Amino acid sequence: MDLEKLWQSVLAQIQLDISPANFATWFANTKILSFENDVISVSTPNSFSKEWLEQKYGKDILKILQSLDENIKNVSFVVDPKKTKSPLGKKGFKNSKEETSTEQLGFKELEINKETNLNPRYIFDNFIVGPFNELAFAAAMAVVEEPGKNYNPLFVYGGVGLGKTHLVQAIGNKIKEDSPEKKVKYLPAEKLISIIVNSIKKNSVEELKKTLRELDVLIVDDIQFIAGKDKTQEEFFHTFNSLYQKNKQIILSSDRHPNAIPAITERLKSRFKGGMIADISSPDFETRVAILKQKGEEKGVDLPKEIIEFIANNIQRNIRELESALNRLIIFKKANNKNPTLEDTKKLLKTIIVSPSKITNPKKIIQAVTEFYDIPNGTMFFTSRKKEFSKPRQVAMFLLKKELKLSYSEIGRKFGGKDHTTVIHACQLIEKTAEEDEKIHQEIELILQRVYSS
Ligand code: ADP
Ligand code: MG
């Protein structure tokens, strides 16, 4: 049997039943690898399309295959990036190794260390230094050299997405690497607040005090959140003093200068200001280019100069946005198996660059979600609890909120007068799952690509 012809016939039939966009997304670069023991094995370019083919189209594919050859009993899908050809040919992609590393996408978070609570991803090796963060970096280095001696506390502040968390965790990771015996603990302020509150409830404050005071390095991220939390401030003040007196290193980050944090006690404020205060500002153009190049390399994409410069010119605010721009391009490359052109890039990044509400509307969003999940028009509005409809509905609600900033009640009205609490619940649910589940995250990105490219 000619496997290639067989697959062509399957594709020809599938194509009749699904939208061109879905066809291109899920069936590009698939082929039959083998037919052994009554099983057809289909290769897919990445795990993402593998899962979709299995779950969404598996049954239909098998049916079509069986109608073409009754000896076929089953179909299986395998990820085989090497077997799929790149439309750019050899020039565009260096080799299959590159494909594999794109496959990994850098999405897999490394595991957080249970003892220190540090994320091993945040290290100095991948921290880029430029005029915008030089001072904070130099201070960090001084702390690493002699923890507890040079700057205590080190207080790093700056706007969102500028690298505070990365920097303070890199300090922790480096100290731990240099001196594994040292006790290092990283705590986001919310976590600090909750462990203090819980220990008060459980009458275990003394125990907590003891653990915190035995540390060599205590890192508290986003300390501004303790504003107005009196109990936490009280406990933290004593812990701070105790560590400080023993020359143990304290590292704090905040989105603003200590003077600008409201509702913290004067005595804490003056402790915060007693060491080194270093700010991080926005990265300049050269640094933005350097960051994009490095992150691209890390994730196995080699973007041409014009694309890098386009992004660096248009996304200036922070590093997190640069990263999300890059991720969009990577997801595009994964789904389409080709590098985006400058035109593609412009479309893909439209939402980050200009206000989304100017270029899309509720109809487009609902259309894109309907098509993506391949459900009949209008079914999203059924008050059905079936997951098949409820998930697209929740995703659509989430996107209407996120992209168009519609009010919850407005969204509720669009969905047949649903209560605004239902909408809030849907939005929160999707937001949370998208954070935790890479698959949902990618689905949402792919839907957005459709919304903004139509
Ligand atoms: P913040 O805590 O200030 O909001 P993060 O530390 O979370 O910012 O940084 C946002 C993203 O940008 C992270 O993925 C981080 O790894 C990356 N990043 C920040 N600063 C740098 C830098 N100087 N070099 C490389 N990546 C950076
Ligand atoms: Mg942070």
CSV table of C-alpha atoms and ligand atoms in Angstrom, one decimal:
chain,number,residue,atom,x,y,z
A,1,MET,CA,0.0,0.0,0.0
A,2,ASP,CA,1.3,3.5,-0.8
A,3,LEU,CA,1.2,5.2,2.5
A,4,GLU,CA,1.7,8.6,1.1
A,5,LYS,CA,-1.3,8.3,-1.2
A,6,LEU,CA,-3.4,6.8,1.6
A,7,TRP,CA,-2.7,9.8,3.8
A,8,GLN,CA,-3.4,12.2,1.0
A,9,SER,CA,-6.9,10.7,0.6
A,10,VAL,CA,-7.4,11.0,4.4
A,11,LEU,CA,-6.4,14.6,4.3
A,12,ALA,CA,-8.6,15.3,1.3
A,13,GLN,CA,-11.6,14.1,3.2
A,14,ILE,CA,-10.8,15.8,6.4
A,15,GLN,CA,-10.3,19.0,4.6
A,16,LEU,CA,-14.0,18.9,3.5
A,17,ASP,CA,-15.2,18.8,7.1
A,18,ILE,CA,-13.1,21.4,8.9
A,19,SER,CA,-12.2,25.1,8.5
A,20,PRO,CA,-9.1,25.9,6.5
A,21,ALA,CA,-7.5,27.5,9.5
A,22,ASN,CA,-8.0,24.3,11.6
A,23,PHE,CA,-6.7,22.2,8.8
A,24,ALA,CA,-3.6,24.2,8.5
A,25,THR,CA,-3.0,24.3,12.2
A,26,TRP,CA,-3.4,20.6,12.9
A,27,PHE,CA,-2.6,18.8,9.8
A,28,ALA,CA,0.4,20.6,8.4
A,29,ASN,CA,3.4,18.4,8.3
A,30,THR,CA,1.7,15.2,9.3
A,31,LYS,CA,2.3,11.9,7.5
A,32,ILE,CA,2.0,8.2,7.8
A,33,LEU,CA,5.1,6.7,9.2
A,34,SER,CA,4.3,3.1,9.1
A,35,PHE,CA,1.6,0.4,8.9
A,36,GLU,CA,2.4,-2.5,11.1
A,37,ASN,CA,0.4,-5.0,13.0
A,38,ASP,CA,-2.8,-3.5,11.7
A,39,VAL,CA,-1.9,-0.1,13.2
A,40,ILE,CA,-1.3,3.1,11.2
A,41,SER,CA,1.2,5.3,12.8
A,42,VAL,CA,1.0,9.0,12.0
A,43,SER,CA,3.8,11.4,12.6
A,44,THR,CA,3.1,14.9,13.9
A,45,PRO,CA,5.6,17.8,14.1
A,46,ASN,CA,5.0,18.4,17.8
A,47,SER,CA,3.3,17.2,20.9
A,48,PHE,CA,0.7,19.9,20.7
A,49,SER,CA,-0.7,18.7,17.4
A,50,LYS,CA,-0.3,15.1,18.5
A,51,GLU,CA,-2.7,15.7,21.4
A,52,TRP,CA,-5.2,17.5,19.3
A,53,LEU,CA,-5.2,15.0,16.5
A,54,GLU,CA,-5.7,12.2,19.0
A,55,GLN,CA,-8.4,13.8,21.0
A,56,LYS,CA,-10.3,15.8,18.5
A,57,TYR,CA,-9.8,14.1,15.2
A,58,GLY,CA,-8.6,10.6,16.1
A,59,LYS,CA,-12.0,8.9,15.7
A,60,ASP,CA,-12.7,10.5,12.3
A,61,ILE,CA,-9.3,9.8,11.0
A,62,LEU,CA,-9.6,6.1,11.9
A,63,LYS,CA,-13.1,5.9,10.3
A,64,ILE,CA,-11.7,7.4,7.1
A,65,LEU,CA,-8.7,5.1,7.1
A,66,GLN,CA,-10.9,2.1,7.6
A,67,SER,CA,-13.2,3.1,4.8
A,68,LEU,CA,-10.1,3.1,2.6
A,69,ASP,CA,-8.5,-0.1,3.9
A,70,GLU,CA,-10.4,-2.5,6.1
A,71,ASN,CA,-7.3,-4.1,7.4
A,72,ILE,CA,-6.6,-1.1,9.5
A,73,LYS,CA,-7.6,-1.6,13.1
A,74,ASN,CA,-6.2,1.3,14.8
A,75,VAL,CA,-4.3,4.6,14.4
A,76,SER,CA,-1.6,6.0,16.7
A,77,PHE,CA,0.1,9.4,16.7
A,78,VAL,CA,3.7,10.0,17.4
A,79,VAL,CA,5.8,13.1,17.6
A,80,ASP,CA,8.6,13.1,15.1
A,81,PRO,CA,10.0,16.5,14.3
A,82,LYS,CA,12.7,15.1,12.1
A,83,LYS,CA,10.3,13.4,9.7
A,84,THR,CA,8.4,16.6,9.0
A,85,LYS,CA,9.8,18.8,6.4
A,86,SER,CA,10.3,22.5,6.8
A,87,PRO,CA,8.8,24.7,4.1
A,88,LEU,CA,11.9,26.9,4.4
A,89,GLY,CA,14.2,24.0,3.5
A,90,LYS,CA,17.6,23.6,4.9
A,91,LYS,CA,18.4,27.3,4.8
A,92,GLY,CA,15.8,28.4,7.3
A,93,PHE,CA,16.4,25.8,9.9
A,94,LYS,CA,19.8,24.6,10.8
A,95,ASN,CA,19.0,21.1,11.5
A,96,SER,CA,16.6,18.8,13.3
A,97,LYS,CA,18.3,19.5,16.6
A,98,GLU,CA,17.0,23.0,16.4
A,99,GLU,CA,13.5,21.6,15.7
A,100,THR,CA,13.7,19.6,18.8
A,101,SER,CA,14.7,22.4,21.0
A,102,THR,CA,11.9,24.5,19.6
A,103,GLU,CA,9.7,21.6,20.5
A,104,GLN,CA,10.7,22.0,24.1
A,105,LEU,CA,10.0,25.6,23.7
A,106,GLY,CA,11.5,26.6,27.0
A,107,PHE,CA,8.0,26.2,28.4
A,108,LYS,CA,8.8,23.5,30.7
A,109,GLU,CA,9.5,25.1,34.0
A,110,LEU,CA,12.4,23.7,35.9
A,111,GLU,CA,11.5,22.4,39.3
A,112,ILE,CA,11.4,24.8,42.2
A,113,ASN,CA,13.8,23.8,44.9
A,114,LYS,CA,11.8,22.6,47.9
A,115,GLU,CA,14.3,23.7,50.5
A,116,THR,CA,15.1,27.2,49.2
A,117,ASN,CA,12.0,27.8,47.2
A,118,LEU,CA,14.2,29.1,44.4
A,119,ASN,CA,13.5,28.6,40.7
A,120,PRO,CA,16.7,27.3,39.1
A,121,ARG,CA,15.8,29.1,35.9
A,122,TYR,CA,16.8,32.4,37.5
A,123,ILE,CA,20.6,32.6,37.3
A,124,PHE,CA,23.2,35.2,36.4
A,125,ASP,CA,24.2,33.2,33.3
A,126,ASN,CA,21.0,34.2,31.6
A,127,PHE,CA,20.7,37.7,33.1
A,128,ILE,CA,21.5,40.5,30.8
A,129,VAL,CA,23.1,43.6,32.2
A,130,GLY,CA,22.7,47.0,30.6
A,131,PRO,CA,22.7,50.6,31.8
A,132,PHE,CA,19.1,50.1,33.1
A,133,ASN,CA,20.1,47.5,35.7
A,134,GLU,CA,23.8,48.0,36.2
A,135,LEU,CA,23.6,49.4,39.6
A,136,ALA,CA,21.3,46.6,40.9
A,137,PHE,CA,23.5,44.0,39.3
A,138,ALA,CA,26.7,45.4,40.8
A,139,ALA,CA,25.0,45.5,44.2
A,140,ALA,CA,23.9,41.9,43.7
A,141,MET,CA,27.4,40.8,42.9
A,142,ALA,CA,28.7,42.5,46.1
A,143,VAL,CA,26.1,40.6,48.1
A,144,VAL,CA,27.1,37.3,46.4
A,145,GLU,CA,30.7,37.9,47.3
A,146,GLU,CA,30.2,38.4,50.9
A,147,PRO,CA,26.6,37.8,52.0
A,148,GLY,CA,25.6,39.8,55.0
A,149,LYS,CA,28.7,42.1,54.9
A,150,ASN,CA,28.3,44.6,52.1
A,151,TYR,CA,24.8,45.7,51.7
A,152,ASN,CA,22.3,44.8,54.3
A,153,PRO,CA,19.5,44.8,53.3
A,154,LEU,CA,19.8,45.0,49.6
A,155,PHE,CA,16.6,46.6,48.4
A,156,VAL,CA,15.8,46.4,44.7
A,157,TYR,CA,12.9,48.2,43.2
A,158,GLY,CA,11.4,48.9,39.8
A,159,GLY,CA,8.3,48.4,37.6
A,160,VAL,CA,6.8,45.1,36.6
A,161,GLY,CA,8.6,42.8,34.3
A,162,LEU,CA,12.0,44.4,34.7
A,163,GLY,CA,13.8,41.6,36.3
A,164,LYS,CA,13.5,42.0,40.1
A,165,THR,CA,12.4,38.5,40.7
A,166,HIS,CA,15.1,37.2,38.3
A,167,LEU,CA,17.8,39.2,40.0
A,168,VAL,CA,17.0,38.4,43.7
A,169,GLN,CA,16.6,34.7,42.9
A,170,ALA,CA,19.8,34.7,41.0
A,171,ILE,CA,21.6,36.0,44.1
A,172,GLY,CA,20.0,33.1,46.1
A,173,ASN,CA,21.0,30.5,43.5
A,174,LYS,CA,24.5,31.7,43.3
A,175,ILE,CA,25.1,31.8,47.1
A,176,LYS,CA,23.7,28.3,47.3
A,177,GLU,CA,26.0,27.2,44.5
A,178,ASP,CA,29.0,28.7,46.1
A,179,SER,CA,28.2,27.5,49.6
A,180,PRO,CA,25.7,24.7,49.6
A,181,GLU,CA,25.7,24.6,53.4
A,182,LYS,CA,24.1,28.0,53.6
A,183,LYS,CA,20.4,28.2,54.4
A,184,VAL,CA,18.7,30.3,51.8
A,185,LYS,CA,15.0,31.0,51.6
A,186,TYR,CA,13.1,32.8,48.9
A,187,LEU,CA,9.6,34.0,49.8
A,188,PRO,CA,7.2,36.1,47.8
A,189,ALA,CA,5.6,38.5,50.3
A,190,GLU,CA,2.2,36.9,49.8
A,191,LYS,CA,3.7,33.7,51.0
A,192,LEU,CA,5.4,35.3,53.9
A,193,ILE,CA,2.1,36.9,54.9
A,194,SER,CA,0.2,33.6,54.7
A,195,ILE,CA,2.7,31.6,56.7
A,196,ILE,CA,2.7,34.3,59.4
A,197,VAL,CA,-1.1,34.4,59.5
A,198,ASN,CA,-1.3,30.6,59.6
A,199,SER,CA,1.3,30.3,62.3
A,200,ILE,CA,-0.7,32.7,64.4
A,201,LYS,CA,-3.8,30.6,63.9
A,202,LYS,CA,-2.1,27.4,64.7
A,203,ASN,CA,-0.2,28.8,67.6
A,204,SER,CA,3.1,28.0,66.1
A,205,VAL,CA,4.6,31.4,65.8
A,206,GLU,CA,7.6,30.4,67.9
A,207,GLU,CA,8.5,27.6,65.6
A,208,LEU,CA,8.2,29.9,62.5
A,209,LYS,CA,10.4,32.5,64.2
A,210,LYS,CA,13.0,29.9,64.9
A,211,THR,CA,13.1,28.6,61.3
A,212,LEU,CA,13.3,32.1,59.8
A,213,ARG,CA,16.0,33.2,62.2
A,214,GLU,CA,18.2,30.3,61.4
A,215,LEU,CA,18.5,31.4,57.8
A,216,ASP,CA,21.7,32.7,56.3
A,217,VAL,CA,19.9,34.5,53.5
A,218,LEU,CA,16.3,35.6,53.5
A,219,ILE,CA,14.8,36.9,50.2
A,220,VAL,CA,11.4,38.5,50.2
A,221,ASP,CA,10.0,39.4,46.8
A,222,ASP,CA,7.4,42.2,46.3
A,223,ILE,CA,7.7,43.4,49.9
A,224,GLN,CA,5.2,46.2,49.1
A,225,PHE,CA,2.4,43.7,49.7
A,226,ILE,CA,3.0,43.9,53.4
A,227,ALA,CA,1.5,47.4,53.4
A,228,GLY,CA,-1.4,47.5,55.8
A,229,LYS,CA,-0.7,44.0,57.2
A,230,ASP,CA,0.1,44.8,60.7
A,231,LYS,CA,0.7,41.4,62.2
A,232,THR,CA,3.1,40.5,59.3
A,233,GLN,CA,4.9,43.8,59.7
A,234,GLU,CA,5.3,43.2,63.4
A,235,GLU,CA,6.7,39.7,63.0
A,236,PHE,CA,8.8,40.6,60.1
A,237,PHE,CA,10.4,43.5,61.9
A,238,HIS,CA,11.7,41.2,64.7
A,239,THR,CA,12.9,38.6,62.2
A,240,PHE,CA,14.7,41.3,60.3
A,241,ASN,CA,16.4,42.6,63.4
A,242,SER,CA,17.4,39.2,64.5
A,243,LEU,CA,19.0,38.3,61.1
A,244,TYR,CA,20.6,41.7,60.7
A,245,GLN,CA,22.3,41.5,64.1
A,246,LYS,CA,23.8,38.1,63.2
A,247,ASN,CA,25.0,39.6,59.9
A,248,LYS,CA,22.7,37.4,57.9
A,249,GLN,CA,21.8,38.7,54.4
A,250,ILE,CA,18.4,40.1,53.8
A,251,ILE,CA,17.3,40.9,50.2
A,252,LEU,CA,14.1,42.7,49.4
A,253,SER,CA,12.3,43.6,46.2
A,254,SER,CA,9.5,46.1,45.6
A,255,ASP,CA,7.7,47.8,42.8
A,256,ARG,CA,8.6,51.1,44.4
A,257,HIS,CA,11.0,53.0,46.7
A,258,PRO,CA,10.5,52.3,50.5
A,259,ASN,CA,9.3,55.9,50.9
A,260,ALA,CA,6.5,55.3,48.5
A,261,ILE,CA,5.1,52.2,50.2
A,262,PRO,CA,2.0,53.3,52.0
A,263,ALA,CA,0.9,51.9,55.3
A,264,ILE,CA,4.1,50.4,56.6
A,265,THR,CA,5.5,51.4,60.0
A,266,GLU,CA,8.2,54.0,60.2
A,267,ARG,CA,10.6,51.6,61.9
A,268,LEU,CA,10.3,49.1,59.1
A,269,LYS,CA,10.7,51.8,56.5
A,270,SER,CA,13.9,53.0,58.0
A,271,ARG,CA,15.2,49.4,58.2
A,272,PHE,CA,14.5,49.0,54.5
A,273,LYS,CA,16.5,52.1,53.8
A,274,GLY,CA,19.4,51.2,56.0
A,275,GLY,CA,21.4,49.2,53.4
A,276,MET,CA,21.6,49.6,49.7
A,277,ILE,CA,18.7,50.8,47.5
A,278,ALA,CA,19.1,50.0,43.8
A,279,ASP,CA,16.5,50.7,41.1
A,280,ILE,CA,16.0,49.0,37.8
A,281,SER,CA,14.6,51.1,35.0
A,282,SER,CA,13.4,50.2,31.5
A,283,PRO,CA,16.0,48.6,29.1
A,284,ASP,CA,17.3,50.7,26.3
A,285,PHE,CA,17.2,49.7,22.6
A,286,GLU,CA,20.5,47.9,22.5
A,287,THR,CA,19.7,45.9,25.6
A,288,ARG,CA,16.3,45.0,24.2
A,289,VAL,CA,18.0,43.6,21.1
A,290,ALA,CA,20.5,41.7,23.2
A,291,ILE,CA,17.7,40.2,25.3
A,292,LEU,CA,15.7,39.1,22.3
A,293,LYS,CA,18.7,37.5,20.8
A,294,GLN,CA,19.6,35.6,23.9
A,295,LYS,CA,16.1,34.5,24.6
A,296,GLY,CA,15.6,33.4,21.0
A,297,GLU,CA,18.7,31.3,21.2
A,298,GLU,CA,17.6,29.8,24.5
A,299,LYS,CA,14.4,28.7,22.9
A,300,GLY,CA,16.0,27.5,19.7
A,301,VAL,CA,14.7,30.2,17.3
A,302,ASP,CA,17.0,32.2,15.1
A,303,LEU,CA,15.2,35.3,14.2
A,304,PRO,CA,16.4,37.6,11.5
A,305,LYS,CA,17.7,41.1,12.4
A,306,GLU,CA,14.8,42.9,10.9
A,307,ILE,CA,12.3,41.0,13.1
A,308,ILE,CA,14.4,41.5,16.2
A,309,GLU,CA,14.7,45.2,15.6
A,310,PHE,CA,11.0,45.5,14.8
A,311,ILE,CA,10.2,44.0,18.2
A,312,ALA,CA,12.8,46.0,20.0
A,313,ASN,CA,11.5,49.2,18.5
A,314,ASN,CA,7.9,48.5,19.3
A,315,ILE,CA,8.0,46.9,22.6
A,316,GLN,CA,9.9,49.1,25.0
A,317,ARG,CA,8.2,48.9,28.4
A,318,ASN,CA,9.6,45.7,29.9
A,319,ILE,CA,11.3,42.4,29.5
A,320,ARG,CA,8.2,40.3,30.2
A,321,GLU,CA,6.5,41.8,27.2
A,322,LEU,CA,9.6,41.1,25.1
A,323,GLU,CA,9.4,37.5,26.2
A,324,SER,CA,5.7,37.2,25.4
A,325,ALA,CA,6.3,38.7,22.0
A,326,LEU,CA,8.9,36.1,21.4
A,327,ASN,CA,6.7,33.3,22.7
A,328,ARG,CA,4.0,34.3,20.2
A,329,LEU,CA,6.5,33.9,17.4
A,330,ILE,CA,7.6,30.6,18.7
A,331,ILE,CA,4.1,29.3,19.0
A,332,PHE,CA,3.4,30.5,15.4
A,333,LYS,CA,6.5,28.6,14.2
A,334,LYS,CA,5.4,25.5,16.1
A,335,ALA,CA,1.9,25.5,14.6
A,336,ASN,CA,2.9,26.4,11.1
A,337,ASN,CA,6.3,24.8,11.0
A,338,LYS,CA,7.9,27.9,9.4
A,339,ASN,CA,9.6,31.0,10.7
A,340,PRO,CA,7.3,34.0,10.8
A,341,THR,CA,8.0,36.7,8.2
A,342,LEU,CA,8.1,40.4,9.2
A,343,GLU,CA,4.5,40.7,8.0
A,344,ASP,CA,3.5,37.7,10.2
A,345,THR,CA,5.3,39.3,13.1
A,346,LYS,CA,3.5,42.6,12.7
A,347,LYS,CA,0.1,40.8,12.8
A,348,LEU,CA,1.1,38.5,15.7
A,349,LEU,CA,2.3,41.4,17.8
A,350,LYS,CA,-0.5,43.8,17.0
A,351,THR,CA,-2.2,43.4,20.3
A,352,ILE,CA,0.9,44.0,22.4
A,353,ILE,CA,1.9,47.0,20.3
A,354,VAL,CA,-1.4,48.9,19.9
A,355,SER,CA,-4.5,48.8,22.0
A,356,PRO,CA,-6.4,45.7,21.1
A,357,SER,CA,-9.8,47.3,21.3
A,358,LYS,CA,-9.1,49.4,18.2
A,359,ILE,CA,-8.5,46.4,16.0
A,360,THR,CA,-10.9,43.7,17.1
A,361,ASN,CA,-14.5,43.3,18.3
A,362,PRO,CA,-16.6,40.8,20.2
A,363,LYS,CA,-17.8,39.2,17.0
A,364,LYS,CA,-14.3,38.4,15.8
A,365,ILE,CA,-13.4,36.9,19.1
A,366,ILE,CA,-16.4,34.7,19.3
A,367,GLN,CA,-16.0,33.6,15.7
A,368,ALA,CA,-12.3,32.7,16.3
A,369,VAL,CA,-13.1,30.7,19.4
A,370,THR,CA,-16.0,28.9,17.7
A,371,GLU,CA,-13.8,27.9,14.7
A,372,PHE,CA,-10.8,27.0,16.9
A,373,TYR,CA,-12.8,24.5,18.9
A,374,ASP,CA,-14.7,23.5,15.9
A,375,ILE,CA,-18.1,23.7,17.4
A,376,PRO,CA,-21.2,24.7,15.4
A,377,ASN,CA,-22.0,28.4,15.3
A,378,GLY,CA,-24.0,29.6,18.2
A,379,THR,CA,-23.6,26.5,20.4
A,380,MET,CA,-21.4,28.5,22.6
A,381,PHE,CA,-24.4,30.4,23.8
A,382,PHE,CA,-26.4,27.3,24.8
A,383,THR,CA,-26.7,27.0,28.5
A,384,SER,CA,-25.1,23.6,28.3
A,385,ARG,CA,-22.8,22.3,30.9
A,386,LYS,CA,-21.2,19.9,28.4
A,387,LYS,CA,-17.5,20.5,28.4
A,388,GLU,CA,-17.5,20.6,24.7
A,389,PHE,CA,-19.5,23.9,24.8
A,390,SER,CA,-18.7,25.2,28.3
A,391,LYS,CA,-14.9,25.4,27.7
A,392,PRO,CA,-15.2,27.5,24.5
A,393,ARG,CA,-17.7,29.7,26.3
A,394,GLN,CA,-15.4,30.3,29.2
A,395,VAL,CA,-12.5,31.0,26.9
A,396,ALA,CA,-14.6,33.4,24.9
A,397,MET,CA,-15.6,35.2,28.1
A,398,PHE,CA,-12.1,35.4,29.2
A,399,LEU,CA,-10.9,36.8,25.9
A,400,LEU,CA,-13.7,39.4,25.8
A,401,LYS,CA,-12.5,40.6,29.2
A,402,LYS,CA,-8.8,40.4,28.5
A,403,GLU,CA,-8.7,41.9,25.0
A,404,LEU,CA,-11.7,44.3,25.0
A,405,LYS,CA,-12.0,45.0,28.7
A,406,LEU,CA,-15.7,44.6,28.5
A,407,SER,CA,-17.5,44.7,31.9
A,408,TYR,CA,-18.5,41.4,33.5
A,409,SER,CA,-22.2,42.3,33.2
A,410,GLU,CA,-21.8,43.3,29.6
A,411,ILE,CA,-20.2,39.9,28.8
A,412,GLY,CA,-23.0,38.2,30.8
A,413,ARG,CA,-25.6,39.9,28.6
A,414,LYS,CA,-23.9,38.7,25.4
A,415,PHE,CA,-24.2,35.2,26.7
A,416,GLY,CA,-27.9,35.2,27.2
A,417,GLY,CA,-28.1,37.2,30.4
A,418,LYS,CA,-25.7,35.2,32.5
A,419,ASP,CA,-25.1,36.6,35.9
A,420,HIS,CA,-21.9,38.6,36.3
A,421,THR,CA,-20.6,36.3,38.9
A,422,THR,CA,-20.7,33.4,36.4
A,423,VAL,CA,-18.6,35.5,34.1
A,424,ILE,CA,-16.1,36.4,36.8
A,425,HIS,CA,-15.8,32.7,37.7
A,426,ALA,CA,-15.2,31.8,34.0
A,427,CYS,CA,-12.6,34.4,33.5
A,428,GLN,CA,-10.7,33.5,36.7
A,429,LEU,CA,-10.9,29.8,35.9
A,430,ILE,CA,-9.4,30.3,32.4
A,431,GLU,CA,-6.8,32.7,33.6
A,432,LYS,CA,-5.7,30.3,36.3
A,433,THR,CA,-5.6,27.2,34.1
A,434,ALA,CA,-3.7,29.1,31.4
A,435,GLU,CA,-1.1,29.9,33.9
A,436,GLU,CA,-0.8,26.3,35.1
A,437,ASP,CA,-1.4,24.4,31.9
A,438,GLU,CA,0.8,25.1,29.0
A,439,LYS,CA,-1.7,23.5,26.6
A,440,ILE,CA,-4.4,25.9,27.4
A,441,HIS,CA,-1.9,28.7,27.3
A,442,GLN,CA,-1.0,27.7,23.7
A,443,GLU,CA,-4.6,27.3,22.7
A,444,ILE,CA,-5.3,30.9,23.8
A,445,GLU,CA,-2.3,32.2,21.9
A,446,LEU,CA,-3.4,30.4,18.8
A,447,ILE,CA,-6.9,31.8,19.1
A,448,LEU,CA,-5.5,35.3,19.5
A,449,GLN,CA,-3.4,34.7,16.4
A,450,ARG,CA,-6.6,34.0,14.5
A,451,VAL,CA,-8.4,37.0,16.0
A,452,TYR,CA,-5.8,39.4,15.0
A,453,SER,CA,-4.9,37.9,11.6
A,454,SER,CA,-8.4,37.8,10.2
B,1,ADP,P1,9.7,41.5,37.9
B,1,ADP,O1,10.0,40.6,39.1
B,1,ADP,O2,10.5,42.8,38.0
B,1,ADP,O3,8.3,41.8,37.6
B,1,ADP,P2,10.8,39.3,36.4
B,1,ADP,O4,12.1,39.1,37.2
B,1,ADP,O5,9.7,38.4,36.7
B,1,ADP,O6,10.3,40.8,36.6
B,1,ADP,O7,11.2,39.3,34.9
B,1,ADP,C1,10.3,39.1,33.9
B,1,ADP,C2,10.9,38.2,32.8
B,1,ADP,O8,11.9,38.8,32.2
B,1,ADP,C3,11.4,36.9,33.4
B,1,ADP,O9,11.1,35.9,32.6
B,1,ADP,C4,12.9,37.2,33.5
B,1,ADP,O10,13.6,36.0,33.4
B,1,ADP,C5,13.1,38.1,32.3
B,1,ADP,N1,14.2,39.0,32.6
B,1,ADP,C6,14.1,40.1,33.4
B,1,ADP,N2,15.3,40.8,33.5
B,1,ADP,C7,16.2,40.1,32.7
B,1,ADP,C8,17.5,40.3,32.3
B,1,ADP,N3,18.2,41.4,32.7
B,1,ADP,N4,18.1,39.4,31.4
B,1,ADP,C9,17.3,38.4,30.9
B,1,ADP,N5,16.1,38.1,31.3
B,1,ADP,C10,15.5,39.0,32.1
B,2,MG,MG,8.6,39.8,40.4
